[in-house]
Amino acid sequence: MGKSLKRLFGCILGIVFMASIYAYAEDKQNYPGEVGEVKGVVEILKNGETEYIPAVEEMPVQLKDRIKTAKNSSCNLELDDGSLIYIGENTEASVDALEIGKEKHNSKISLWLGKIIANIAKLKNTKMEVHSLTSVVAVRGTEFAVEAAADKTDVGVFEGEVAVKSGNDSIKEEVSVKPDEQTTVLKDQNPSRPYKLTEVMERYKERNKVLKGRLEILRERLKKESPERRTKMRQLAMGRFQKMKERRSEQMKQLKMKRQGLRRNNVPDNIQQQQPQQLPMKKTEPVDSQQVQTDKQTIQPTTVQPATIQPTTVQPATVQPTTVQPETVQPTRVLPETVQPITVQPGTVQPIKEQPTTVQPAKRYSQQ
């Protein structure tokens, strides 16, 4: 009996010990960082869920979280190793790997659309990758920005160095991007040769300077605040997130019921679906052939009387003569025209003087 009790007690201790280790590992895995500086509309889709829920500040960043921001909206992923990842507006990204330790950073961010600005702590074992639809960015502790679209990705570096290659595994070429340089990766193509930062990347660089101020506050807080307190605060924030999720679910149910009620009320009574009424079936009796013959004999033919058509008398129409009144023609009087006499003024006639004509005598020629 004593040995069996000892074995049972030992099994219980072993189970408790393994459970505590598993809980500790789960906490370390599930709470390596938190969501900070939530501005505008920021929603998170948790692993296994089907609906996005508004993010709550200080809620933990967990594996497989999918984050979506609207226009003029943003948030930070603030990690326990002193790293910060800024999620810009109109962005959708997911946390596909996240393992944070004292001297270890192993993470993978999938950037489906939009932009991120990352300031990753320089630790002994730092490995971070950012995957977009067209590129893969490998980071070893640096400051950089990635802007992704469906067919294009731009990568700019502000400090440190990153390696960039195509998202197509069959393309092996890789380029190294240094400070104040950027590269562009088009779909199924090699990365471009690094070139000077564009105006857009310069703006992201200025934004990174602002994020550095937030990063200093984060690192100071990590030094002063114990891991237990951070875990507790994140659990409380997670509780607020769960309550918001329940409220959202209840609101969606009420909205669905309201819509169903409106549809039901909008259908007229004569169109509403009703169960068809079943009429009782009458029992049919067998037909007697002799009775049918008798019925046929008793049928009397009916005589149809022709209809009498009465002639109709047409009365001739009476035409009334019309009297034409002659028109009275008024004679017209022709007035004689008055002829004005024409007075001819006598003119002065000048006499014509005739000049006498001089006749020249003809010369005679003697015959020689």
Short mmCIF file of C-alpha atoms in Angstrom, two decimals:
data_model
loop_
_atom_site.label_atom_id
_atom_site.label_comp_id
_atom_site.label_asym_id
_atom_site.label_seq_id
_atom_site.Cartn_x
_atom_site.Cartn_y
_atom_site.Cartn_z
CA MET A 1 0.00 0.00 0.00
CA GLY A 2 2.83 2.40 0.92
CA LYS A 3 4.63 1.85 -2.39
CA SER A 4 1.50 2.47 -4.44
CA LEU A 5 0.85 5.76 -2.60
CA LYS A 6 4.41 6.89 -3.25
CA ARG A 7 4.05 6.07 -6.93
CA LEU A 8 0.76 7.98 -7.11
CA PHE A 9 2.28 10.96 -5.32
CA GLY A 10 5.26 10.90 -7.65
CA CYS A 11 3.01 10.82 -10.71
CA ILE A 12 1.06 13.82 -9.42
CA LEU A 13 4.25 15.79 -8.82
CA GLY A 14 5.49 14.90 -12.30
CA ILE A 15 2.23 16.05 -13.91
CA VAL A 16 2.28 19.34 -12.00
CA PHE A 17 5.91 19.92 -12.93
CA MET A 18 5.31 19.23 -16.62
CA ALA A 19 2.20 21.41 -16.61
CA SER A 20 4.14 24.31 -15.08
CA ILE A 21 6.88 23.93 -17.68
CA TYR A 22 4.32 23.80 -20.47
CA ALA A 23 2.50 26.87 -19.09
CA TYR A 24 5.77 28.76 -18.81
CA ALA A 25 6.75 27.81 -22.35
CA GLU A 26 3.29 28.76 -23.57
CA ASP A 27 3.49 32.15 -21.84
CA LYS A 28 6.93 32.80 -23.30
CA GLN A 29 5.68 31.79 -26.74
CA ASN A 30 2.38 33.65 -26.60
CA TYR A 31 3.54 36.85 -24.94
CA PRO A 32 6.84 37.92 -26.57
CA GLY A 33 5.53 41.44 -27.18
CA GLU A 34 2.48 43.66 -27.31
CA VAL A 35 0.51 46.02 -29.53
CA GLY A 36 1.21 49.69 -28.88
CA GLU A 37 0.22 53.16 -30.10
CA VAL A 38 -3.02 52.08 -31.75
CA LYS A 39 -4.32 54.92 -33.93
CA GLY A 40 -7.46 54.89 -36.06
CA VAL A 41 -9.02 51.60 -37.15
CA VAL A 42 -6.71 48.68 -36.37
CA GLU A 43 -8.15 45.14 -36.34
CA ILE A 44 -6.67 41.74 -35.49
CA LEU A 45 -7.70 38.29 -36.66
CA LYS A 46 -6.62 35.71 -34.12
CA ASN A 47 -5.52 32.23 -35.11
CA GLY A 48 -8.53 29.99 -35.71
CA GLU A 49 -11.00 32.88 -35.76
CA THR A 50 -13.08 34.09 -38.71
CA GLU A 51 -13.77 37.70 -37.72
CA TYR A 52 -11.48 40.71 -37.24
CA ILE A 53 -11.77 42.43 -33.83
CA PRO A 54 -10.54 45.98 -32.98
CA ALA A 55 -7.09 45.90 -31.40
CA VAL A 56 -6.54 46.90 -27.75
CA GLU A 57 -3.34 48.58 -26.59
CA GLU A 58 -1.00 46.35 -24.55
CA MET A 59 -2.69 43.17 -25.81
CA PRO A 60 -0.10 40.48 -26.54
CA VAL A 61 1.35 39.86 -29.98
CA GLN A 62 0.85 36.16 -30.71
CA LEU A 63 1.81 33.69 -33.36
CA LYS A 64 -0.45 33.71 -36.44
CA ASP A 65 -1.93 37.11 -35.60
CA ARG A 66 -3.14 38.88 -38.75
CA ILE A 67 -3.23 42.68 -38.46
CA LYS A 68 -5.15 45.03 -40.73
CA THR A 69 -5.13 48.84 -40.70
CA ALA A 70 -7.43 51.31 -42.45
CA LYS A 71 -6.65 54.71 -43.96
CA ASN A 72 -4.91 57.13 -41.55
CA SER A 73 -4.47 54.24 -39.08
CA SER A 74 -1.40 52.54 -37.63
CA CYS A 75 0.04 50.59 -34.69
CA ASN A 76 3.33 49.22 -33.35
CA LEU A 77 4.46 45.70 -32.56
CA GLU A 78 6.68 46.28 -29.52
CA LEU A 79 8.77 43.22 -28.72
CA ASP A 80 10.48 42.24 -25.47
CA ASP A 81 14.00 42.32 -26.98
CA GLY A 82 13.71 46.06 -27.67
CA SER A 83 12.62 45.74 -31.30
CA LEU A 84 9.79 47.77 -32.82
CA ILE A 85 7.83 47.17 -36.04
CA TYR A 86 5.59 49.97 -37.26
CA ILE A 87 2.48 48.90 -39.23
CA GLY A 88 1.44 51.77 -41.54
CA GLU A 89 -1.93 52.70 -42.99
CA ASN A 90 -3.80 50.51 -45.48
CA THR A 91 -1.64 47.54 -44.51
CA GLU A 92 -2.25 43.86 -43.95
CA ALA A 93 0.44 41.73 -42.32
CA SER A 94 0.67 38.50 -40.34
CA VAL A 95 3.07 37.14 -37.72
CA ASP A 96 4.17 33.76 -39.05
CA ALA A 97 7.07 33.17 -36.63
CA LEU A 98 8.00 34.89 -33.38
CA GLU A 99 10.55 33.68 -30.85
CA ILE A 100 12.12 36.25 -28.55
CA GLY A 101 14.77 35.61 -25.89
CA LYS A 102 17.54 37.42 -24.07
CA GLU A 103 20.03 37.07 -26.88
CA LYS A 104 17.75 35.68 -29.56
CA HIS A 105 15.35 37.13 -32.09
CA ASN A 106 13.71 34.84 -34.62
CA SER A 107 10.72 36.25 -36.48
CA LYS A 108 8.95 36.13 -39.82
CA ILE A 109 6.49 38.76 -41.00
CA SER A 110 4.34 38.28 -44.09
CA LEU A 111 3.51 41.64 -45.63
CA TRP A 112 0.53 41.07 -47.92
CA LEU A 113 -0.07 44.71 -48.69
CA GLY A 114 1.07 48.11 -47.45
CA LYS A 115 4.19 49.16 -45.56
CA ILE A 116 6.18 48.48 -42.41
CA ILE A 117 9.12 50.29 -40.81
CA ALA A 118 11.26 48.06 -38.62
CA ASN A 119 13.91 48.83 -36.04
CA ILE A 120 15.33 45.46 -35.02
CA ALA A 121 17.61 45.05 -32.00
CA LYS A 122 21.14 43.85 -32.68
CA LEU A 123 21.56 40.65 -30.71
CA LYS A 124 23.94 37.73 -30.97
CA ASN A 125 21.35 35.55 -32.68
CA THR A 126 19.11 37.79 -34.73
CA LYS A 127 17.23 36.44 -37.71
CA MET A 128 14.28 38.19 -39.22
CA GLU A 129 12.58 37.75 -42.58
CA VAL A 130 9.93 39.85 -44.28
CA HIS A 131 8.05 38.02 -47.03
CA SER A 132 5.98 39.86 -49.62
CA LEU A 133 4.28 38.56 -52.74
CA THR A 134 7.38 39.32 -54.82
CA SER A 135 10.39 39.34 -52.45
CA VAL A 136 12.14 37.96 -49.36
CA VAL A 137 14.06 40.36 -47.10
CA ALA A 138 16.62 38.89 -44.70
CA VAL A 139 17.62 41.09 -41.73
CA ARG A 140 20.40 40.82 -39.19
CA GLY A 141 19.60 43.72 -36.87
CA THR A 142 19.02 46.96 -38.73
CA GLU A 143 16.60 49.79 -39.57
CA PHE A 144 14.68 49.48 -42.80
CA ALA A 145 11.30 49.90 -44.53
CA VAL A 146 9.36 47.63 -46.86
CA GLU A 147 6.47 48.73 -49.06
CA ALA A 148 4.61 45.95 -50.89
CA ALA A 149 2.01 45.74 -53.64
CA ALA A 150 0.66 42.81 -55.63
CA ASP A 151 3.38 42.95 -58.30
CA LYS A 152 6.13 45.09 -56.76
CA THR A 153 8.13 45.51 -53.53
CA ASP A 154 10.41 48.38 -52.52
CA VAL A 155 13.01 47.88 -49.77
CA GLY A 156 14.91 50.83 -48.27
CA VAL A 157 17.68 50.68 -45.65
CA PHE A 158 18.41 53.45 -43.13
CA GLU A 159 21.01 51.71 -40.98
CA GLY A 160 22.77 48.34 -41.20
CA GLU A 161 22.40 46.03 -44.17
CA VAL A 162 19.76 43.69 -45.59
CA ALA A 163 19.78 40.96 -48.23
CA VAL A 164 16.96 40.95 -50.77
CA LYS A 165 15.95 38.29 -53.28
CA SER A 166 12.95 37.36 -55.39
CA GLY A 167 9.98 35.58 -53.86
CA ASN A 168 10.23 33.03 -56.67
CA ASP A 169 12.38 30.18 -55.35
CA SER A 170 13.69 29.40 -58.82
CA ILE A 171 15.43 32.83 -58.94
CA LYS A 172 18.58 32.64 -56.84
CA GLU A 173 20.14 36.07 -57.33
CA GLU A 174 20.42 38.17 -54.17
CA VAL A 175 21.45 41.79 -53.67
CA SER A 176 22.83 43.48 -50.58
CA VAL A 177 21.31 46.87 -49.73
CA LYS A 178 23.31 49.30 -47.58
CA PRO A 179 22.34 52.52 -45.70
CA ASP A 180 20.55 55.20 -47.77
CA GLU A 181 19.97 52.71 -50.58
CA GLN A 182 16.94 50.86 -51.83
CA THR A 183 16.01 48.15 -54.31
CA THR A 184 12.88 47.19 -56.21
CA VAL A 185 11.71 43.64 -56.83
CA LEU A 186 9.12 43.01 -59.53
CA LYS A 187 7.13 39.80 -59.73
CA ASP A 188 9.23 36.80 -60.91
CA GLN A 189 12.27 39.01 -61.56
CA ASN A 190 15.67 39.62 -59.99
CA PRO A 191 16.01 42.53 -57.54
CA SER A 192 17.20 45.73 -59.14
CA ARG A 193 20.67 47.08 -58.44
CA PRO A 194 20.60 49.27 -55.29
CA TYR A 195 20.01 52.96 -55.93
CA LYS A 196 19.56 56.15 -53.91
CA LEU A 197 16.54 56.48 -51.64
CA THR A 198 13.49 57.94 -53.36
CA GLU A 199 11.38 60.74 -51.93
CA VAL A 200 8.92 58.23 -50.49
CA MET A 201 11.67 56.29 -48.71
CA GLU A 202 13.12 59.55 -47.40
CA ARG A 203 9.76 60.21 -45.74
CA TYR A 204 9.86 56.74 -44.17
CA LYS A 205 13.35 57.52 -42.92
CA GLU A 206 12.05 60.65 -41.19
CA ARG A 207 9.25 58.58 -39.69
CA ASN A 208 11.84 56.13 -38.36
CA LYS A 209 13.49 58.99 -36.45
CA VAL A 210 10.20 59.58 -34.64
CA LEU A 211 9.91 55.86 -33.91
CA LYS A 212 13.34 55.90 -32.30
CA GLY A 213 11.95 58.16 -29.58
CA ARG A 214 9.22 55.62 -28.88
CA LEU A 215 11.83 52.85 -28.95
CA GLU A 216 13.90 54.53 -26.23
CA ILE A 217 10.83 54.70 -23.97
CA LEU A 218 10.12 51.02 -24.67
CA ARG A 219 13.66 49.93 -23.82
CA GLU A 220 13.70 51.94 -20.59
CA ARG A 221 10.40 50.36 -19.55
CA LEU A 222 11.73 46.86 -20.30
CA LYS A 223 14.63 47.53 -17.93
CA LYS A 224 12.40 48.70 -15.08
CA GLU A 225 9.34 46.47 -15.51
CA SER A 226 9.49 42.81 -14.51
CA PRO A 227 8.39 40.10 -16.98
CA GLU A 228 5.67 39.04 -14.53
CA ARG A 229 4.11 42.51 -14.51
CA ARG A 230 4.27 42.70 -18.31
CA THR A 231 2.54 39.34 -18.57
CA LYS A 232 -0.15 40.43 -16.11
CA MET A 233 -0.82 43.69 -17.99
CA ARG A 234 -1.07 41.82 -21.28
CA GLN A 235 -3.48 39.31 -19.77
CA LEU A 236 -5.71 42.17 -18.62
CA ALA A 237 -5.58 43.70 -22.10
CA MET A 238 -6.40 40.29 -23.56
CA GLY A 239 -9.42 40.14 -21.28
CA ARG A 240 -10.63 43.48 -22.62
CA PHE A 241 -10.10 42.18 -26.12
CA GLN A 242 -12.18 39.07 -25.37
CA LYS A 243 -15.02 41.19 -23.95
CA MET A 244 -14.95 43.33 -27.06
CA LYS A 245 -15.07 40.18 -29.13
CA GLU A 246 -18.14 38.95 -27.21
CA ARG A 247 -19.88 42.33 -27.63
CA ARG A 248 -19.11 42.31 -31.32
CA SER A 249 -20.48 38.78 -31.65
CA GLU A 250 -23.68 39.75 -29.80
CA GLN A 251 -24.10 42.84 -31.97
CA MET A 252 -23.72 40.75 -35.11
CA LYS A 253 -26.37 38.30 -33.86
CA GLN A 254 -28.82 41.12 -33.09
CA LEU A 255 -28.15 42.72 -36.46
CA LYS A 256 -28.75 39.41 -38.20
CA MET A 257 -32.03 38.89 -36.35
CA LYS A 258 -33.11 42.44 -37.14
CA ARG A 259 -32.42 41.93 -40.83
CA GLN A 260 -34.36 38.68 -40.85
CA GLY A 261 -37.29 40.44 -39.15
CA LEU A 262 -37.24 43.26 -41.70
CA ARG A 263 -37.26 40.77 -44.54
CA ARG A 264 -40.17 38.90 -43.00
CA ASN A 265 -42.15 42.11 -42.46
CA ASN A 266 -41.55 43.33 -46.00
CA VAL A 267 -43.11 40.21 -47.56
CA PRO A 268 -46.89 40.66 -48.25
CA ASP A 269 -49.30 38.27 -46.56
CA ASN A 270 -50.53 36.78 -49.82
CA ILE A 271 -46.93 36.00 -50.89
CA GLN A 272 -45.74 34.46 -47.65
CA GLN A 273 -45.04 30.81 -47.92
CA GLN A 274 -47.78 28.61 -46.50
CA GLN A 275 -48.15 24.89 -46.21
CA PRO A 276 -50.53 23.61 -48.91
CA GLN A 277 -53.78 22.25 -47.49
CA GLN A 278 -54.44 18.62 -48.26
CA LEU A 279 -58.02 18.00 -49.41
CA PRO A 280 -59.69 14.81 -48.16
CA MET A 281 -59.77 12.11 -50.77
CA LYS A 282 -63.26 10.76 -51.59
CA LYS A 283 -63.78 7.05 -51.73
CA THR A 284 -64.61 5.89 -55.22
CA GLU A 285 -67.21 3.15 -55.57
CA PRO A 286 -67.04 0.49 -58.30
CA VAL A 287 -69.03 1.32 -61.44
CA ASP A 288 -71.93 -1.05 -62.38
CA SER A 289 -71.91 -1.73 -66.14
CA GLN A 290 -75.66 -2.50 -66.23
CA GLN A 291 -76.43 0.79 -64.52
CA VAL A 292 -74.33 2.62 -67.15
CA GLN A 293 -76.35 0.97 -69.93
CA THR A 294 -79.62 1.95 -68.24
CA ASP A 295 -78.42 5.56 -67.87
CA LYS A 296 -77.57 5.68 -71.55
CA GLN A 297 -81.09 4.53 -72.48
CA THR A 298 -82.81 7.09 -70.26
CA ILE A 299 -81.06 10.05 -71.85
CA GLN A 300 -83.64 12.05 -73.87
CA PRO A 301 -82.45 13.93 -76.96
CA THR A 302 -82.89 17.69 -76.83
CA THR A 303 -84.44 19.62 -79.75
CA VAL A 304 -82.77 22.86 -80.75
CA GLN A 305 -85.29 25.51 -81.93
CA PRO A 306 -83.99 27.73 -84.75
CA ALA A 307 -83.76 31.39 -83.83
CA THR A 308 -86.26 33.78 -85.54
CA ILE A 309 -84.58 36.76 -87.17
CA GLN A 310 -86.76 39.91 -87.27
CA PRO A 311 -86.20 42.11 -90.38
CA THR A 312 -85.09 45.65 -89.62
CA THR A 313 -86.48 48.64 -91.52
CA VAL A 314 -83.97 51.28 -92.62
CA GLN A 315 -85.44 54.79 -92.62
CA PRO A 316 -84.11 56.99 -95.45
CA ALA A 317 -82.30 60.06 -94.35
CA THR A 318 -83.93 63.44 -95.07
CA VAL A 319 -81.61 65.87 -96.89
CA GLN A 320 -82.39 69.53 -96.20
CA PRO A 321 -81.70 71.82 -99.19
CA THR A 322 -79.28 74.62 -98.57
CA THR A 323 -79.92 78.13 -99.93
CA VAL A 324 -76.90 79.90 -101.42
CA GLN A 325 -77.05 83.65 -100.90
CA PRO A 326 -75.64 85.59 -103.85
CA GLU A 327 -72.78 87.87 -103.04
CA THR A 328 -73.27 91.63 -103.60
CA VAL A 329 -70.52 93.05 -105.79
CA GLN A 330 -69.77 96.71 -105.13
CA PRO A 331 -68.79 98.63 -108.26
CA THR A 332 -65.40 100.27 -108.18
CA ARG A 333 -64.90 103.84 -109.36
CA VAL A 334 -61.85 104.59 -111.49
CA LEU A 335 -60.53 108.09 -110.93
CA PRO A 336 -58.95 109.77 -113.95
CA GLU A 337 -55.27 110.50 -113.64
CA THR A 338 -54.18 114.14 -113.84
CA VAL A 339 -51.59 114.71 -116.58
CA GLN A 340 -49.16 117.48 -115.85
CA PRO A 341 -48.11 119.48 -118.94
CA ILE A 342 -44.43 119.50 -119.76
CA THR A 343 -42.91 122.93 -120.39
CA VAL A 344 -40.07 122.95 -122.94
CA GLN A 345 -37.56 125.72 -122.47
CA PRO A 346 -36.31 127.17 -125.75
CA GLY A 347 -32.57 126.70 -126.22
CA THR A 348 -30.05 128.97 -127.97
CA VAL A 349 -28.95 127.61 -131.34
CA GLN A 350 -25.41 128.53 -132.34
CA PRO A 351 -24.88 129.02 -136.06
CA ILE A 352 -22.31 126.77 -137.71
CA LYS A 353 -19.61 128.53 -139.71
CA GLU A 354 -18.52 126.70 -142.84
CA GLN A 355 -14.82 126.97 -143.81
CA PRO A 356 -14.08 127.33 -147.52
CA THR A 357 -12.26 124.40 -149.03
CA THR A 358 -9.03 125.11 -150.90
CA VAL A 359 -8.62 123.01 -154.05
CA GLN A 360 -5.01 122.35 -155.09
CA PRO A 361 -4.43 122.11 -158.86
CA ALA A 362 -3.10 118.78 -160.04
CA LYS A 363 0.45 118.63 -161.44
CA ARG A 364 1.01 117.25 -164.83
CA TYR A 365 3.96 115.07 -165.67
CA SER A 366 5.50 115.26 -169.14
CA GLN A 367 6.37 112.08 -170.92
CA GLN A 368 10.00 111.83 -171.64
#
